[in-house]
Amino acid sequence: MDTSEITFAKQYLSNVQLDLSVAAYTKVPTTWHDDDYTPDFNKLYFIIEGEGYLKVGDRRFSPLPGDLILLPSGNIQSYGTINENTFGKYWCHFRAQIGQLDLFQILNTSSLIHVTHPEWLKQKFEDLIYWHHHESLTSLMHVHSILLEIVAFFVEQCETVNINTKTINSLAKIDHVLQYIEEHLSDKLSISELAQVAHFHPNYLIRVFKKATGISPIHYINRMRIEKAKHILRSTHLNILEISDSLGMDIAYFSRMFKEYTGFAPTDYRQLFATDHEPPVSAK
């Protein structure tokens, strides 16, 4: 990848959304095993003691104490014990999404790393477990922060990390489309026009756009227009017809979409922000 693609990849990966479903420490029983199943979540196992095996696809691992193993979602997996000296492990199940893509669809990493300072990682898992079971207002913030740190640590320590350049190149083109939309909100934008910006077939654009943003291009355009309309309503005296015209929307369609997105009619929304302060300036 060139420098601009690397920069985009870094910014894109920073948008990862993590969702932890479970975190614990377990000394597994001798009956611990499963064969050839495909989870829809990622797993991290940090081995503290014991023996056993793990398989991801055709690769079999016999991790040792101090090893941290990633089992990514969407891959056929197996695991089991080999004797009475079973694994004692910290572990967690989590999802890591960027739009509709899993993080490890974008990043191809090693499956196993050996942790040279296990006490640090052990404490991170202890903290993760603590906050996962805590009921405070900020507990989820702590969970997300710690899990993100563990995932970043794993990626940094991998011997090999490759970015799915086909995916990133497509997403970089979507970034250009987003910029184009922002600069042309007042125009009658079409899928064909946006597809030309990205040099995609229209159907492929819709598919990639939704993977990147979680919504369709039309939904995104409407959302951006409503956000701009909210700003205009709060800061200018333009009437509803002038605002809808400035956004390239029919007034009836604009009013309906505005209420659908905000729960208020445009005039009611403006009234919420009416004050005795100086009147707003004209829109620029």
XYZ file of N, CA and C in Angstrom, residues 18 20-26 32 37 39 41-47 54 67-73 77 89-96 103-104 109-113 115 121 124-125 128 146-155 158:
174
model
N -16.068 -2.520 19.742
C -15.904 -3.781 20.460
C -17.117 -4.070 21.322
N -18.018 -6.986 24.179
C -17.622 -8.148 24.977
C -18.859 -8.899 25.446
N -18.891 -10.205 25.219
C -20.027 -11.004 25.673
C -19.714 -11.760 26.952
N -18.463 -12.185 27.142
C -18.092 -12.908 28.361
C -16.585 -12.823 28.561
N -16.170 -12.788 29.833
C -14.751 -12.834 30.186
C -14.631 -13.578 31.509
N -13.630 -14.457 31.629
C -13.521 -15.279 32.831
C -12.148 -15.929 32.904
N -11.868 -16.533 34.080
C -10.749 -17.456 34.211
C -11.340 -18.828 34.493
N -10.824 -19.870 33.791
C -11.363 -21.223 33.930
C -10.240 -22.243 33.949
N -13.690 -30.997 28.427
C -13.720 -29.791 27.596
C -13.289 -30.122 26.174
N -16.746 -26.572 14.714
C -17.854 -25.620 14.803
C -17.341 -24.254 14.360
N -17.891 -20.337 15.215
C -18.520 -19.284 16.018
C -18.662 -17.981 15.242
N -18.313 -15.140 16.769
C -17.618 -14.179 17.624
C -16.149 -14.573 17.697
N -15.305 -13.613 18.068
C -13.877 -13.863 18.241
C -13.608 -14.349 19.662
N -12.517 -15.107 19.838
C -12.121 -15.592 21.149
C -10.631 -15.324 21.362
N -10.282 -14.929 22.579
C -8.891 -14.842 23.004
C -8.705 -15.763 24.201
N -7.684 -16.631 24.129
C -7.321 -17.507 25.237
C -5.907 -17.145 25.686
N -5.749 -16.844 26.966
C -4.431 -16.597 27.539
C -4.129 -17.761 28.486
N -3.214 -18.631 28.069
C -2.934 -19.869 28.797
C -2.026 -19.579 29.998
N -5.822 -26.718 20.239
C -6.777 -25.854 19.558
C -6.550 -26.003 18.063
N 1.168 -18.248 26.439
C 0.737 -18.016 25.062
C -0.649 -17.367 25.032
N -0.810 -16.439 24.120
C -2.097 -15.786 23.867
C -2.541 -16.174 22.469
N -3.747 -16.721 22.352
C -4.218 -17.271 21.088
C -5.500 -16.575 20.668
N -5.560 -16.196 19.392
C -6.772 -15.632 18.805
C -7.471 -16.701 17.981
N -8.758 -16.876 18.222
C -9.592 -17.742 17.393
C -10.655 -16.848 16.748
N -10.436 -16.432 15.495
C -11.314 -15.432 14.875
C -12.664 -16.006 14.454
N -13.652 -15.170 14.446
C -15.001 -15.583 14.064
C -15.025 -16.038 12.601
N -13.418 -24.346 13.917
C -12.524 -24.503 15.061
C -12.816 -25.802 15.813
N -6.946 -20.997 32.034
C -6.810 -19.909 31.059
C -7.748 -18.745 31.374
N -7.251 -17.552 31.091
C -8.112 -16.388 30.978
C -8.666 -16.388 29.556
N -9.916 -15.992 29.406
C -10.505 -16.028 28.070
C -11.639 -15.013 27.963
N -11.915 -14.672 26.724
C -13.048 -13.778 26.472
C -13.608 -14.040 25.083
N -14.891 -13.790 24.938
C -15.589 -13.823 23.652
C -15.987 -12.385 23.330
N -15.741 -11.971 22.108
C -16.054 -10.582 21.763
C -16.265 -10.429 20.262
N -16.945 -9.373 19.912
C -17.074 -8.970 18.512
C -16.289 -7.683 18.310
N -15.692 -7.557 17.140
C -14.908 -6.371 16.798
C -15.324 -5.947 15.393
N -13.190 -7.041 12.358
C -11.815 -6.532 12.324
C -10.863 -7.525 11.692
N -11.063 -8.825 11.976
C -10.119 -9.828 11.497
C -10.471 -10.362 10.107
N -3.743 -11.787 10.854
C -2.699 -11.798 11.866
C -2.222 -13.212 12.150
N -1.152 -13.301 12.925
C -0.763 -14.588 13.478
C -1.874 -15.078 14.395
N -1.896 -16.385 14.652
C -2.905 -16.932 15.557
C -2.424 -16.975 16.991
N -1.108 -17.037 17.206
C -0.578 -17.248 18.549
C 0.658 -16.391 18.763
N 0.746 -15.786 19.950
C 1.952 -15.064 20.351
C 2.352 -15.537 21.750
N 3.705 -14.287 25.304
C 3.745 -13.043 26.069
C 4.965 -13.055 26.990
N -0.405 -8.828 31.290
C -1.610 -9.268 30.607
C -2.585 -9.943 31.574
N -4.542 -7.288 33.117
C -5.530 -6.735 32.188
C -6.783 -7.609 32.145
N -6.585 -8.927 32.099
C -7.740 -9.823 32.094
C -8.498 -9.752 33.423
N -10.513 -6.703 33.211
C -11.612 -6.897 32.265
C -12.752 -7.673 32.923
N -10.221 -1.534 28.154
C -9.295 -2.635 28.452
C -9.257 -3.639 27.308
N -10.435 -3.984 26.770
C -10.472 -4.941 25.667
C -9.743 -4.393 24.446
N -9.926 -3.116 24.167
C -9.220 -2.502 23.044
C -7.714 -2.572 23.256
N -7.270 -2.367 24.489
C -5.835 -2.426 24.797
C -5.297 -3.844 24.603
N -6.070 -4.847 25.016
C -5.636 -6.240 24.845
C -5.557 -6.600 23.364
N -6.582 -6.209 22.591
C -6.593 -6.512 21.159
C -5.440 -5.800 20.462
N -5.209 -4.525 20.796
C -4.098 -3.781 20.192
C -2.765 -4.429 20.546
N -2.628 -4.869 21.797
C -1.404 -5.553 22.231
C -1.176 -6.813 21.408
N -2.222 -7.603 21.206
C -2.083 -8.830 20.425
C -1.607 -8.514 19.001
N -2.254 -7.540 18.367
C -1.894 -7.200 16.983
C -0.451 -6.707 16.912
N 2.139 -9.604 17.070
C 2.124 -10.638 16.019
C 3.335 -10.499 15.105
